Amino acid sequence: MSKHTYLASVITTSRPSLESQLDAAVRAGAEIVELRVDAISDASAVENLLAQPRRTPFILTVRPSSEGGQWDGDEAERISLIEKLGLLLPGIVDVEHATWSRSANIRQKIGLVCDSSPPDPQDIGPAVPQPDRPKNKLILSHHDFKETPADLRRIFEGLSASPAHIAKLAFVARDATDALRVLHELRRLADRRDVIALSMGEAGLISRVLAGKFGAYLSFAVLSSDQSSAPGQPTLDEMTGLFRWDSINTQTRVFGVVGWPVAHSRGPHVHNAAMAADGVNGVYLPLPVAPGYEAFARFMDYVALNPWLDFDGLSITLPHKQNALQWLTEHDCHVEESARKTGAVNTVIRREPSPNDDALVAGSYRSWQGDNTDAPAVVDALETAAGFRAAESRGRSVHVLGAGGVARAVVAALAQCAEVTIFNRTFDRGAALARELGCRAGRWADRAAGNPHIFINCTSLGMWPDIDSTPMPADALRTGQIVLDTVYNPPDTRLLREARQHGCVAVSGIEMFLSQAARQYRLWHRREAPAATMRDALCPVISR
Ligand code: NAP
C-alpha cells in the first residue's frame, strides 16, 4: 500500500500575520506548515500562534546560517528557543543532524520536547499532539548547499540509522540527473522509514513534484515565490494546479522537457493541461540538463538504466536536439528517417517492448526511439493558417532568416518541396546548414532583396522582452506574401503586425508550437491530442 505524502508549506515572515498566512496555506492545499522561526525573527508571534487551538500540524525549525538558515545568534540560545517553543507541541521539530550529533547535552534538551524513539511503522501521520503522547516527532536533517555528493548512499544510510522519526536530506542539484539520484535513494529508504529527500535549485523540481510517487513523507511548496526558504521551491498553486500534486501516485508516468535553460518553457503548461483533460495519469516537468554531450548522455543513461523512474517521453530543446540524435544513434535506437534527415531529435519516446524482445529490453537503451515533430509542425502551421499546400509549392521561393535549431527544422521541412534560401547573421553558419540540407545561402544584408512567396523568421529578434525588434524592414514586405514568425512569445510580434499592414498573410509561431506539441502528445500517448485544451493552456502564459 502506498504511503500518503503530505504537502507542506513554509512560513518565513511575520508579515502578513502568521494566522493569515497559515489560513492561506491551508486553503491552497498545505497539510503541514513549517514555521521557520530563524527567518520569521519574531519568536513571540510564533509562540502566540502555537498557543492557539488548531488542527494543522506544524514543523518547528530554527535553522542556523551554517545549514542555510538565518539564525546567526548564540547556539545555546537557539537550542533554548527550540526547547521553549517545542513545549507548545507544534507536532514536529526539525533539528540538524550535525547539531544533534554535537553533544549529549543538546540531545538531552531536544529529547525533552521530542520523542526520538524509532517510529512505529503503522504511525506515518504527522504527530497531532495527544494527551498520552505529549511530545513532538523529531526530524533530523542534513543539507548540502554546494552539491549532490558522489557518496549519496552513505549519507542516506548514516541519517537513516539515526533515532529520528523522519530523516530529511536536501542537496543542491547541478542538473536534473542529480535530482534523479536523490529520487533513487528516496525510493530505497522510503520502504523502511519516513524520509524527506529533495534536491534544491531549479534542477531539483522533479524531486519535489515526484516525492509522492516515491513515498516521501512530505514535499515543500510556498505560498508565493518570494517566501521560499530554499532554492527551487515551487508555489502551492504550481504544485496543486500545474503539476496536479493530488493525482500523483506510484503509477504516474513521467514526461518532461530536457534543455538548458528550460525554466521559461511553456511545455509543462500545455502537456500537463492536456493530460489532465484526457484523464492520463502523467506529469510533465522541466528537466535542466547542462550543455554538452557528456551531461546529456549522463542524463539519458540514468533514465534508460532506471526504468522504475517511469519516464515515457521527453521533449528535447536547445541545446540538446543534436545530442539526442547522437545518443540514440550510439545506442542503436530507432530514429525516424525524417528526424535523421533534419539532423535533430526533439521527441524521445519509450517504446513498448515487443514480444520478441528479451526481458532486459524494457530497462535498456533500445527501449527508446527518436523523432522530430518541429519539421512537420512548420508545414502544419503554413497549411492551416495560410492555406499553403506543400505538394503544390514546387518552384516557390522561401526565405528563411536564421540558421539555429528552429531554422534547421524549417529548412528540412521545406527544402524538399520549395526553393529555400537561408539568410543568417553569421554567414558561415547559414552556408553550412544550406550545404547540409541542400538549399542556398544568402548574406544577412541581402535579406530584404527579392520577392519570395514565404518569409520565415527563425531568429530570436522580436522575442520577449525585445518586442520592438524585427528581423525585416517593413518596406520589404509585399502584398500576398506568407510571413511565418516562429517566435511565439509574444504571439503577435512586430513582424506579424507589419506583415498584416502590408497585406501579407501573417502566421504566428504559436501555430507551430502547438502543432509540434500535439504531435509529441500523439507519439507518447497514442491518441489524438486535446488541441483546444492545449491552446487554452498556452495563450494565458505567453501574453505578457
Ligand atoms: P538558436 O539555435 O540560438 O538560433 C538563433 C538564431 O537567431 C541564429 O540564427 C542567430 O544568428 C539568430 N540571431 C540571434 N540574435 C540575432 C540578431 N540580433 N540579429 C540577427 N540574427 C540573430 O535558437 P532557435 O532554437 O533556433 O530559436 C530561435 C527562435 O525560434 C526563438 O526566438 C524562439 O522564439 C523560436 N522558437 C519557436 C518554436 C516554435 O515552435 N514556434 C520553437 C522553438 C523556438 P547567429 O547564427 O548569427 O548567431
Coordinates of C-alpha atoms and ligand atoms in Angstrom, one line a residue:
M1 CA 0.0 0.0 0.0
S2 CA 1.4 3.4 -0.9
K3 CA 2.0 5.9 1.8
H4 CA 0.3 9.3 1.9
T5 CA 2.8 12.1 1.2
Y6 CA 2.0 15.4 2.8
L7 CA 2.1 18.7 1.1
A8 CA 3.9 21.1 3.4
S9 CA 4.2 24.9 3.2
V10 CA 6.7 27.2 4.8
I11 CA 6.2 30.5 6.6
T12 CA 9.3 32.7 6.6
T13 CA 8.0 36.1 7.6
S14 CA 5.7 37.6 10.2
R15 CA 4.0 40.0 7.7
P16 CA 1.2 39.5 7.0
S17 CA 0.2 37.9 10.2
L18 CA 1.2 34.2 10.8
E19 CA -2.5 33.4 11.2
S20 CA -3.5 34.8 7.8
Q21 CA -0.5 33.1 6.1
L22 CA -1.5 29.8 7.8
D23 CA -5.1 30.1 6.6
A24 CA -4.0 30.9 3.1
A25 CA -1.5 28.0 3.0
V26 CA -4.2 25.6 4.2
R27 CA -6.7 26.9 1.7
A28 CA -4.1 26.4 -1.0
G29 CA -3.6 22.8 -0.1
A30 CA -1.0 22.6 2.6
E31 CA -1.5 19.8 5.2
I32 CA 1.5 20.7 7.3
V33 CA 3.1 24.2 7.8
E34 CA 6.8 24.7 8.7
L35 CA 7.4 27.7 10.9
R36 CA 10.9 28.9 10.1
V37 CA 11.5 30.8 13.3
D38 CA 15.0 31.9 12.2
A39 CA 13.5 33.8 9.3
I40 CA 10.3 34.9 10.9
S41 CA 12.6 36.5 13.6
D42 CA 9.5 37.2 15.9
A43 CA 9.5 34.3 18.4
S44 CA 6.6 35.8 20.3
A45 CA 4.4 35.8 17.2
V46 CA 5.3 32.1 16.8
E47 CA 4.6 31.5 20.5
N48 CA 1.1 33.1 20.2
L49 CA 0.3 31.0 17.1
L50 CA 1.3 27.8 18.8
A51 CA -0.7 28.6 21.9
Q52 CA -3.9 28.8 19.8
P53 CA -6.2 25.8 19.3
R54 CA -5.5 24.3 15.9
R55 CA -5.8 21.2 13.6
T56 CA -2.8 21.8 11.3
P57 CA 0.4 20.2 12.5
F58 CA 3.5 22.5 12.4
I59 CA 7.2 21.8 11.9
L60 CA 9.2 24.0 14.2
T61 CA 12.6 25.0 12.7
V62 CA 15.2 27.4 13.9
R63 CA 17.9 26.9 11.2
P64 CA 21.4 28.2 11.8
S65 CA 23.2 30.0 9.0
S66 CA 25.7 27.1 8.8
E67 CA 22.9 25.0 7.3
G68 CA 21.3 27.6 5.1
G69 CA 19.1 29.3 7.8
Q70 CA 19.1 32.8 9.1
W71 CA 20.0 32.2 12.8
D72 CA 23.3 34.0 13.4
G73 CA 22.9 34.3 17.2
D74 CA 24.1 32.3 20.1
E75 CA 23.8 28.5 19.7
A76 CA 22.8 27.9 23.3
E77 CA 20.0 30.4 22.9
R78 CA 18.9 28.7 19.7
I79 CA 18.6 25.3 21.5
S80 CA 16.7 27.0 24.4
L81 CA 14.3 28.6 21.9
I82 CA 13.6 25.2 20.3
E83 CA 13.0 23.8 23.7
K84 CA 10.7 26.6 24.8
L85 CA 8.6 26.6 21.6
G86 CA 8.8 22.7 21.4
L87 CA 6.9 22.6 24.8
L88 CA 3.9 24.2 23.0
L89 CA 3.7 21.0 20.9
P90 CA 3.9 22.1 17.3
G91 CA 3.8 18.5 16.2
I92 CA 7.2 18.1 14.6
V93 CA 10.6 19.6 15.4
D94 CA 13.4 19.8 12.8
V95 CA 16.9 19.7 14.2
E96 CA 20.1 19.4 12.0
H97 CA 21.8 16.1 12.3
A98 CA 25.1 17.9 12.8
T99 CA 23.6 19.7 15.8
W100 CA 22.1 16.5 17.3
S101 CA 25.4 14.7 16.9
R102 CA 27.4 17.5 18.6
S103 CA 26.7 16.8 22.3
A104 CA 24.8 14.6 24.7
N105 CA 23.6 17.9 26.4
I106 CA 21.9 19.0 23.2
R107 CA 20.3 15.6 22.7
Q108 CA 19.0 15.7 26.2
K109 CA 17.5 19.1 25.7
I110 CA 15.9 18.2 22.4
G111 CA 14.8 14.9 24.0
L112 CA 12.7 16.9 26.5
V113 CA 10.4 18.1 23.7
C114 CA 10.9 15.3 21.1
D115 CA 10.1 11.7 21.2
S116 CA 13.2 10.4 19.5
S117 CA 12.5 6.7 19.7
P118 CA 12.3 4.8 16.3
P119 CA 8.9 5.4 14.7
D120 CA 6.0 2.9 14.8
P121 CA 5.8 1.7 11.2
Q122 CA 1.9 2.0 11.4
D123 CA 2.2 5.6 12.5
I124 CA 3.1 7.5 9.5
G125 CA 1.0 10.6 10.0
P126 CA 2.2 13.9 11.4
A127 CA 2.1 14.0 15.2
V128 CA -1.1 15.8 16.2
P129 CA -0.3 16.1 19.9
Q130 CA -2.2 13.6 22.1
P131 CA -2.6 13.9 25.9
D132 CA -1.0 10.5 26.3
R133 CA 1.9 11.4 24.0
P134 CA 2.9 14.9 24.8
K135 CA 6.0 15.1 22.6
N136 CA 6.8 16.1 19.1
K137 CA 8.1 14.0 16.3
L138 CA 11.8 14.6 15.5
I139 CA 13.2 15.4 12.1
L140 CA 16.9 15.1 11.8
S141 CA 18.1 17.0 8.7
H142 CA 21.1 17.2 6.5
H143 CA 21.6 20.0 4.0
D144 CA 24.2 20.4 1.3
F145 CA 24.1 23.8 -0.4
K146 CA 27.1 23.1 -2.6
E147 CA 26.5 19.8 -4.4
T148 CA 24.8 16.4 -4.6
P149 CA 27.8 14.3 -3.5
A150 CA 29.0 11.1 -5.1
D151 CA 28.6 9.1 -1.9
L152 CA 24.9 9.9 -1.6
R153 CA 24.0 6.4 -0.4
R154 CA 26.4 6.6 2.5
I155 CA 24.9 9.9 3.7
F156 CA 21.3 8.5 3.4
E157 CA 22.3 5.3 5.3
G158 CA 24.0 7.4 8.0
L159 CA 20.9 9.5 8.6
S160 CA 18.6 6.5 8.3
A161 CA 20.4 4.9 11.3
S162 CA 19.6 7.9 13.5
P163 CA 16.8 7.8 16.1
A164 CA 14.7 10.4 14.2
H165 CA 11.1 9.7 13.3
I166 CA 11.8 11.4 10.0
A167 CA 15.2 11.7 8.2
K168 CA 15.4 14.7 6.0
L169 CA 18.1 15.1 3.3
A170 CA 18.4 18.1 0.9
F171 CA 21.1 18.7 -1.7
V172 CA 21.7 21.3 -4.3
A173 CA 21.2 19.8 -7.8
R174 CA 23.6 20.7 -10.5
D175 CA 21.2 19.4 -13.1
A176 CA 18.2 17.0 -13.4
T177 CA 20.5 13.9 -13.2
D178 CA 21.4 14.9 -9.6
A179 CA 17.7 15.1 -8.7
L180 CA 17.1 11.6 -10.2
R181 CA 19.9 10.3 -8.0
V182 CA 18.2 11.7 -4.9
L183 CA 14.9 10.1 -6.0
H184 CA 16.8 6.8 -6.3
E185 CA 17.9 7.0 -2.7
L186 CA 14.5 8.2 -1.5
R187 CA 12.9 5.2 -3.2
R188 CA 15.3 2.8 -1.4
L189 CA 14.8 4.3 2.0
A190 CA 11.1 5.1 1.9
D191 CA 10.3 1.4 2.2
R192 CA 12.0 1.2 5.5
R193 CA 11.3 4.6 7.3
D194 CA 9.8 8.0 7.0
V195 CA 12.1 10.2 4.9
I196 CA 12.1 13.6 3.2
A197 CA 14.6 13.7 0.3
L198 CA 14.8 16.6 -2.1
S199 CA 17.0 18.4 -4.5
M200 CA 17.3 22.2 -4.2
G201 CA 17.6 24.6 -7.0
E202 CA 15.7 24.9 -10.3
A203 CA 17.0 21.4 -11.4
G204 CA 15.6 19.9 -8.2
L205 CA 11.9 20.5 -9.1
I206 CA 11.3 16.9 -10.2
S207 CA 12.3 15.6 -6.8
R208 CA 9.7 17.8 -5.2
V209 CA 6.9 17.0 -7.6
L210 CA 7.5 13.3 -7.6
A211 CA 8.0 13.0 -3.8
G212 CA 4.6 11.3 -3.6
K213 CA 5.4 8.8 -6.3
F214 CA 8.4 7.5 -4.5
G215 CA 6.9 7.5 -0.9
A216 CA 8.5 10.6 0.7
Y217 CA 7.0 11.8 4.0
L218 CA 6.3 15.2 2.6
S219 CA 7.3 17.8 0.0
F220 CA 7.5 21.5 0.4
A221 CA 5.9 24.4 -1.5
V222 CA 5.4 28.0 -0.7
L223 CA 2.5 30.5 -0.9
S224 CA 4.5 32.8 -3.2
S225 CA 8.0 32.6 -4.7
D226 CA 9.3 35.5 -2.5
Q227 CA 8.6 33.4 0.6
S228 CA 10.8 30.4 -0.3
S229 CA 13.1 29.0 2.4
A230 CA 15.3 27.0 0.0
P231 CA 16.1 27.5 -3.7
G232 CA 13.8 25.9 -6.2
Q233 CA 10.6 25.6 -4.1
P234 CA 7.5 25.7 -6.3
T235 CA 4.4 27.6 -5.1
L236 CA 1.5 25.7 -3.7
D237 CA -0.6 26.8 -6.8
E238 CA 2.1 25.4 -9.1
M239 CA 2.2 22.2 -7.2
T240 CA -1.5 21.6 -7.0
G241 CA -2.5 23.2 -10.3
L242 CA 0.2 22.9 -12.9
F243 CA 1.7 19.6 -11.6
R244 CA -1.5 18.1 -10.2
W245 CA 0.0 17.0 -6.8
D246 CA -3.2 15.2 -5.7
S247 CA -3.1 12.9 -8.8
I248 CA 0.5 11.8 -8.5
N249 CA 0.8 8.2 -7.3
T250 CA 3.1 5.2 -7.8
Q251 CA 1.6 4.6 -11.3
T252 CA 2.2 8.2 -12.6
R253 CA 4.1 8.2 -15.9
V254 CA 6.8 10.8 -16.2
F255 CA 7.4 13.2 -19.2
G256 CA 9.5 16.4 -19.4
V257 CA 11.4 18.8 -21.5
V258 CA 15.2 18.5 -21.5
G259 CA 17.1 21.7 -22.2
W260 CA 19.3 24.5 -20.8
P261 CA 17.7 26.7 -19.8
V262 CA 14.2 25.3 -19.5
A263 CA 12.5 27.4 -16.8
H264 CA 10.9 29.5 -19.4
S265 CA 9.4 26.5 -21.3
R266 CA 5.7 26.5 -21.8
G267 CA 5.7 22.7 -22.4
P268 CA 4.6 22.0 -18.8
H269 CA 1.5 24.2 -19.1
V270 CA 0.5 22.6 -22.4
H271 CA 1.2 18.9 -21.7
N272 CA 0.0 18.9 -18.1
A273 CA -3.3 20.5 -19.1
A274 CA -3.7 18.1 -22.0
M275 CA -3.1 15.0 -19.7
A276 CA -5.5 16.4 -17.1
A277 CA -8.2 16.9 -19.7
D278 CA -7.6 13.5 -21.2
G279 CA -7.5 11.6 -17.8
V280 CA -3.9 10.5 -18.4
N281 CA -2.0 9.6 -15.2
G282 CA 1.1 11.5 -16.1
V283 CA 3.2 14.6 -15.2
Y284 CA 5.4 16.7 -17.4
L285 CA 8.3 18.6 -15.9
P286 CA 11.1 20.9 -16.8
L287 CA 14.4 19.0 -16.8
P288 CA 17.5 21.2 -16.9
V289 CA 20.5 19.4 -18.3
A290 CA 23.7 21.3 -18.7
P291 CA 25.0 22.0 -22.3
G292 CA 27.3 19.4 -23.9
Y293 CA 27.0 15.8 -25.0
E294 CA 28.5 14.4 -21.8
A295 CA 25.9 15.9 -19.5
F296 CA 23.1 14.9 -21.9
A297 CA 24.4 11.3 -22.2
R298 CA 24.7 11.1 -18.3
F299 CA 21.0 12.1 -18.0
M300 CA 19.8 9.7 -20.8
D301 CA 21.9 6.8 -19.4
Y302 CA 20.3 7.4 -16.0
V303 CA 16.8 7.5 -17.4
A304 CA 17.3 4.4 -19.6
L305 CA 19.0 2.3 -16.9
N306 CA 16.4 3.1 -14.2
P307 CA 13.0 2.2 -15.7
W308 CA 11.4 2.4 -12.3
L309 CA 11.5 6.2 -12.8
D310 CA 8.7 5.6 -15.3
F311 CA 9.8 8.1 -17.9
D312 CA 7.7 7.5 -21.0
G313 CA 8.6 10.5 -23.2
L314 CA 10.8 13.6 -23.5
S315 CA 10.8 16.8 -25.4
I316 CA 14.3 17.9 -26.3
T317 CA 15.1 21.5 -26.8
L318 CA 18.1 23.8 -27.1
P319 CA 21.0 22.9 -26.8
H320 CA 20.4 19.1 -27.0
K321 CA 18.5 18.3 -30.2
Q322 CA 21.6 17.1 -32.0
N323 CA 22.9 15.4 -28.8
A324 CA 19.7 13.4 -28.7
L325 CA 20.2 12.2 -32.2
Q326 CA 23.8 11.3 -31.3
W327 CA 22.8 9.4 -28.1
L328 CA 20.1 7.4 -29.9
T329 CA 22.4 6.6 -32.8
E330 CA 25.2 5.5 -30.5
H331 CA 22.8 3.1 -28.6
D332 CA 21.4 1.6 -31.8
C333 CA 17.9 3.1 -31.1
H334 CA 15.3 3.6 -33.8
V335 CA 15.2 7.2 -35.2
E336 CA 12.6 8.1 -37.7
E337 CA 14.2 8.8 -41.1
S338 CA 12.7 12.3 -41.3
A339 CA 14.4 13.2 -38.0
R340 CA 17.7 11.8 -39.3
K341 CA 17.3 14.0 -42.4
T342 CA 16.6 17.0 -40.2
G343 CA 19.7 16.2 -38.2
A344 CA 17.9 16.8 -34.9
V345 CA 15.6 14.9 -32.5
N346 CA 13.1 16.9 -30.5
T347 CA 11.0 14.0 -29.3
V348 CA 12.1 10.9 -27.4
I349 CA 9.7 8.1 -26.8
R350 CA 9.9 4.9 -24.7
R351 CA 8.5 2.1 -26.9
E352 CA 6.7 -0.9 -25.6
P353 CA 8.9 -4.0 -25.7
S354 CA 7.7 -6.3 -28.5
P355 CA 7.1 -10.0 -27.7
N356 CA 10.4 -10.8 -29.5
D357 CA 12.5 -8.5 -27.3
D358 CA 14.4 -10.1 -24.5
A359 CA 13.4 -9.4 -20.9
L360 CA 16.1 -6.8 -20.5
V361 CA 14.9 -4.5 -23.2
A362 CA 12.3 -2.7 -21.0
G363 CA 15.2 -1.3 -19.0
S364 CA 17.8 -1.0 -21.7
Y365 CA 18.8 1.7 -24.1
R366 CA 17.0 0.2 -27.0
S367 CA 13.6 0.9 -25.4
W368 CA 14.0 4.5 -26.7
Q369 CA 13.3 6.0 -30.0
G370 CA 13.6 9.4 -31.6
D371 CA 11.5 11.6 -33.9
N372 CA 11.3 15.3 -34.9
T373 CA 7.9 17.0 -34.7
D374 CA 9.2 20.5 -35.3
A375 CA 9.6 20.0 -39.1
P376 CA 6.1 18.7 -39.9
A377 CA 4.7 21.3 -37.5
V378 CA 6.1 24.0 -39.8
V379 CA 4.1 22.6 -42.7
D380 CA 1.0 22.2 -40.4
A381 CA 1.2 25.8 -39.4
L382 CA 1.5 27.1 -43.0
E383 CA -1.3 24.8 -44.2
T384 CA -3.8 25.5 -41.5
A385 CA -3.1 29.3 -41.1
A386 CA -2.2 30.3 -44.6
G387 CA -3.6 27.6 -47.0
F388 CA -0.1 26.6 -48.1
R389 CA 0.0 23.2 -49.9
A390 CA 3.4 21.5 -49.8
A391 CA 2.5 19.3 -52.8
E392 CA 1.8 22.4 -54.9
S393 CA 4.8 24.5 -53.9
R394 CA 7.5 23.3 -56.2
G395 CA 9.4 26.3 -57.5
R396 CA 8.1 28.6 -54.9
S397 CA 10.7 30.6 -53.0
V398 CA 11.1 30.6 -49.3
H399 CA 13.4 33.0 -47.4
V400 CA 14.5 31.7 -44.0
L401 CA 16.0 34.2 -41.6
G402 CA 18.4 32.4 -39.1
A403 CA 20.3 29.2 -39.0
G404 CA 19.8 27.8 -35.5
G405 CA 17.7 24.9 -34.2
V406 CA 14.4 26.2 -35.4
A407 CA 15.8 27.1 -38.9
R408 CA 17.1 23.6 -39.2
A409 CA 13.6 22.2 -38.8
V410 CA 12.0 24.8 -41.1
V411 CA 14.6 24.2 -43.8
A412 CA 14.4 20.4 -43.5
A413 CA 10.6 20.6 -43.9
L414 CA 10.6 22.9 -46.9
A415 CA 13.8 22.3 -48.9
Q416 CA 12.3 19.1 -50.5
C417 CA 9.3 21.0 -51.9
A418 CA 10.4 24.6 -52.4
E419 CA 13.4 26.8 -53.3
V420 CA 14.8 27.8 -49.9
T421 CA 17.4 30.4 -49.2
I422 CA 18.9 30.9 -45.7
F423 CA 19.9 34.4 -44.6
N424 CA 21.8 34.3 -41.3
R425 CA 23.7 37.0 -39.4
T426 CA 26.7 34.7 -39.3
F427 CA 27.0 33.8 -43.0
D428 CA 29.2 30.7 -42.5
R429 CA 26.7 29.1 -40.2
G430 CA 23.9 29.7 -42.7
A431 CA 26.1 28.3 -45.5
A432 CA 26.9 25.2 -43.6
L433 CA 23.2 24.5 -42.9
A434 CA 22.4 25.2 -46.5
R435 CA 25.0 22.7 -47.7
E436 CA 23.8 20.0 -45.2
L437 CA 20.1 20.3 -46.1
G438 CA 20.5 21.1 -49.8
C439 CA 19.5 24.7 -50.3
R440 CA 21.0 28.2 -50.9
A441 CA 22.6 30.7 -48.5
G442 CA 22.5 34.5 -48.8
R443 CA 24.1 37.4 -46.9
W444 CA 22.1 38.8 -43.9
A445 CA 22.5 42.3 -45.6
D446 CA 20.6 41.0 -48.6
R447 CA 17.6 39.5 -46.7
A448 CA 15.2 42.2 -47.9
A449 CA 16.0 41.7 -51.6
G450 CA 13.7 39.8 -53.9
N451 CA 10.0 38.9 -53.6
P452 CA 9.7 35.4 -52.0
H453 CA 6.4 33.7 -51.6
I454 CA 7.2 32.9 -48.0
F455 CA 9.3 34.6 -45.3
I456 CA 10.1 32.7 -42.1
N457 CA 11.7 34.3 -39.2
C458 CA 13.8 31.8 -37.2
T459 CA 15.9 34.3 -35.3
S460 CA 15.1 35.4 -31.8
L461 CA 14.6 39.0 -33.0
G462 CA 11.2 40.2 -31.7
M463 CA 11.1 37.7 -28.8
W464 CA 10.1 39.0 -25.4
P465 CA 11.5 41.2 -23.8
D466 CA 13.0 42.5 -27.1
I467 CA 9.5 43.1 -28.5
D468 CA 10.3 46.3 -30.5
S469 CA 12.8 44.5 -32.7
T470 CA 12.0 43.0 -36.1
P471 CA 14.2 41.0 -38.4
M472 CA 12.8 42.5 -41.6
P473 CA 12.4 46.2 -42.7
A474 CA 8.6 46.7 -43.1
D475 CA 9.0 48.2 -46.6
A476 CA 10.5 44.9 -47.8
L477 CA 7.2 43.1 -47.1
R478 CA 4.9 42.6 -50.2
T479 CA 1.2 42.0 -50.5
G480 CA 0.3 38.4 -50.7
Q481 CA 3.4 37.0 -49.1
I482 CA 3.1 34.5 -46.3
V483 CA 5.1 35.6 -43.2
L484 CA 5.6 33.0 -40.5
D485 CA 7.3 34.2 -37.3
T486 CA 8.5 31.2 -35.3
V487 CA 8.8 33.5 -32.3
Y488 CA 5.7 32.7 -30.1
N489 CA 6.3 35.0 -27.1
P490 CA 4.7 37.4 -27.8
P491 CA 2.1 35.6 -30.0
D492 CA 1.7 38.8 -32.2
T493 CA 5.2 40.2 -32.9
R494 CA 6.1 43.5 -34.6
L495 CA 7.0 41.5 -37.8
L496 CA 3.5 40.0 -37.9
R497 CA 1.7 43.3 -37.3
E498 CA 3.7 45.0 -40.1
A499 CA 3.2 42.0 -42.3
R500 CA -0.6 42.4 -42.0
Q501 CA -0.4 46.1 -42.6
H502 CA 1.4 45.3 -45.9
G503 CA -1.3 42.8 -47.0
C504 CA 0.7 39.7 -46.1
V505 CA -0.8 36.5 -44.6
A506 CA 0.7 36.5 -41.0
V507 CA 1.2 33.2 -39.2
S508 CA 2.1 33.2 -35.5
G509 CA 4.8 30.9 -34.0
I510 CA 2.0 29.7 -31.7
E511 CA 0.6 27.6 -34.5
M512 CA 3.9 25.8 -35.0
F513 CA 4.5 25.4 -31.2
L514 CA 1.0 23.9 -30.7
S515 CA 1.3 21.5 -33.7
Q516 CA 4.7 20.1 -32.6
A517 CA 3.3 19.7 -29.1
A518 CA 0.2 17.9 -30.4
R519 CA 2.4 15.6 -32.5
Q520 CA 4.5 14.8 -29.4
Y521 CA 1.4 14.0 -27.5
R522 CA 0.2 11.6 -30.1
L523 CA 3.6 9.8 -30.2
W524 CA 3.7 9.4 -26.4
H525 CA 0.0 8.6 -25.6
R526 CA -1.0 7.0 -28.9
R527 CA -4.2 9.1 -29.1
E528 CA -5.3 12.4 -30.5
A529 CA -4.2 15.4 -28.6
P530 CA -6.8 17.7 -27.0
A531 CA -5.9 20.6 -29.2
A532 CA -8.3 23.2 -27.8
T533 CA -7.2 22.4 -24.2
M534 CA -3.5 22.9 -25.3
R535 CA -4.3 26.2 -27.0
D536 CA -6.2 27.4 -23.9
A537 CA -3.3 26.4 -21.7
L538 CA -0.7 28.1 -23.8
C539 CA -2.2 31.5 -24.5
P540 CA -2.5 32.9 -21.0
V541 CA 1.1 32.0 -20.1
I542 CA 2.6 33.9 -23.1
S543 CA 0.6 37.1 -23.2
R544 CA 2.9 39.2 -21.1
Ligands
NAP1 P1 19.3 29.4 -31.8 O1 19.6 28.0 -32.3 O2 20.0 30.0 -30.7 O3 19.4 30.3 -33.1 C1 19.2 31.7 -33.0 C2 19.3 32.3 -34.4 O4 18.9 33.7 -34.3 C3 20.6 32.2 -35.1 O5 20.5 32.1 -36.4 C4 21.2 33.6 -34.7 O6 22.2 34.0 -35.7 C5 20.0 34.5 -34.9 N1 20.1 35.7 -34.1 C6 20.1 35.9 -32.8 N2 20.2 37.2 -32.5 C7 20.2 37.9 -33.7 C8 20.3 39.2 -34.0 N3 20.4 40.2 -33.1 N4 20.3 39.6 -35.3 C9 20.3 38.6 -36.3 N5 20.2 37.3 -36.0 C10 20.2 36.9 -34.7 O7 17.7 29.5 -31.4 P2 16.5 28.6 -32.0 O8 16.2 27.4 -31.1 O9 16.6 28.4 -33.5 O10 15.3 29.6 -31.7 C11 15.1 30.8 -32.5 C12 13.7 31.3 -32.2 O11 12.7 30.4 -32.5 C13 13.4 31.6 -30.7 O12 13.4 33.0 -30.6 C14 12.1 31.1 -30.4 O13 11.2 32.1 -30.1 C15 11.6 30.4 -31.6 N6 11.2 29.1 -31.4 C16 9.9 28.8 -31.8 C17 9.4 27.5 -31.6 C18 8.1 27.2 -32.1 O14 7.6 26.0 -32.0 N7 7.3 28.1 -32.7 C19 10.2 26.5 -31.0 C20 11.5 26.9 -30.5 C21 11.9 28.1 -30.8 P3 23.7 33.7 -35.5 O15 23.9 32.3 -36.1 O16 24.4 34.7 -36.2 O17 24.0 33.7 -34.0

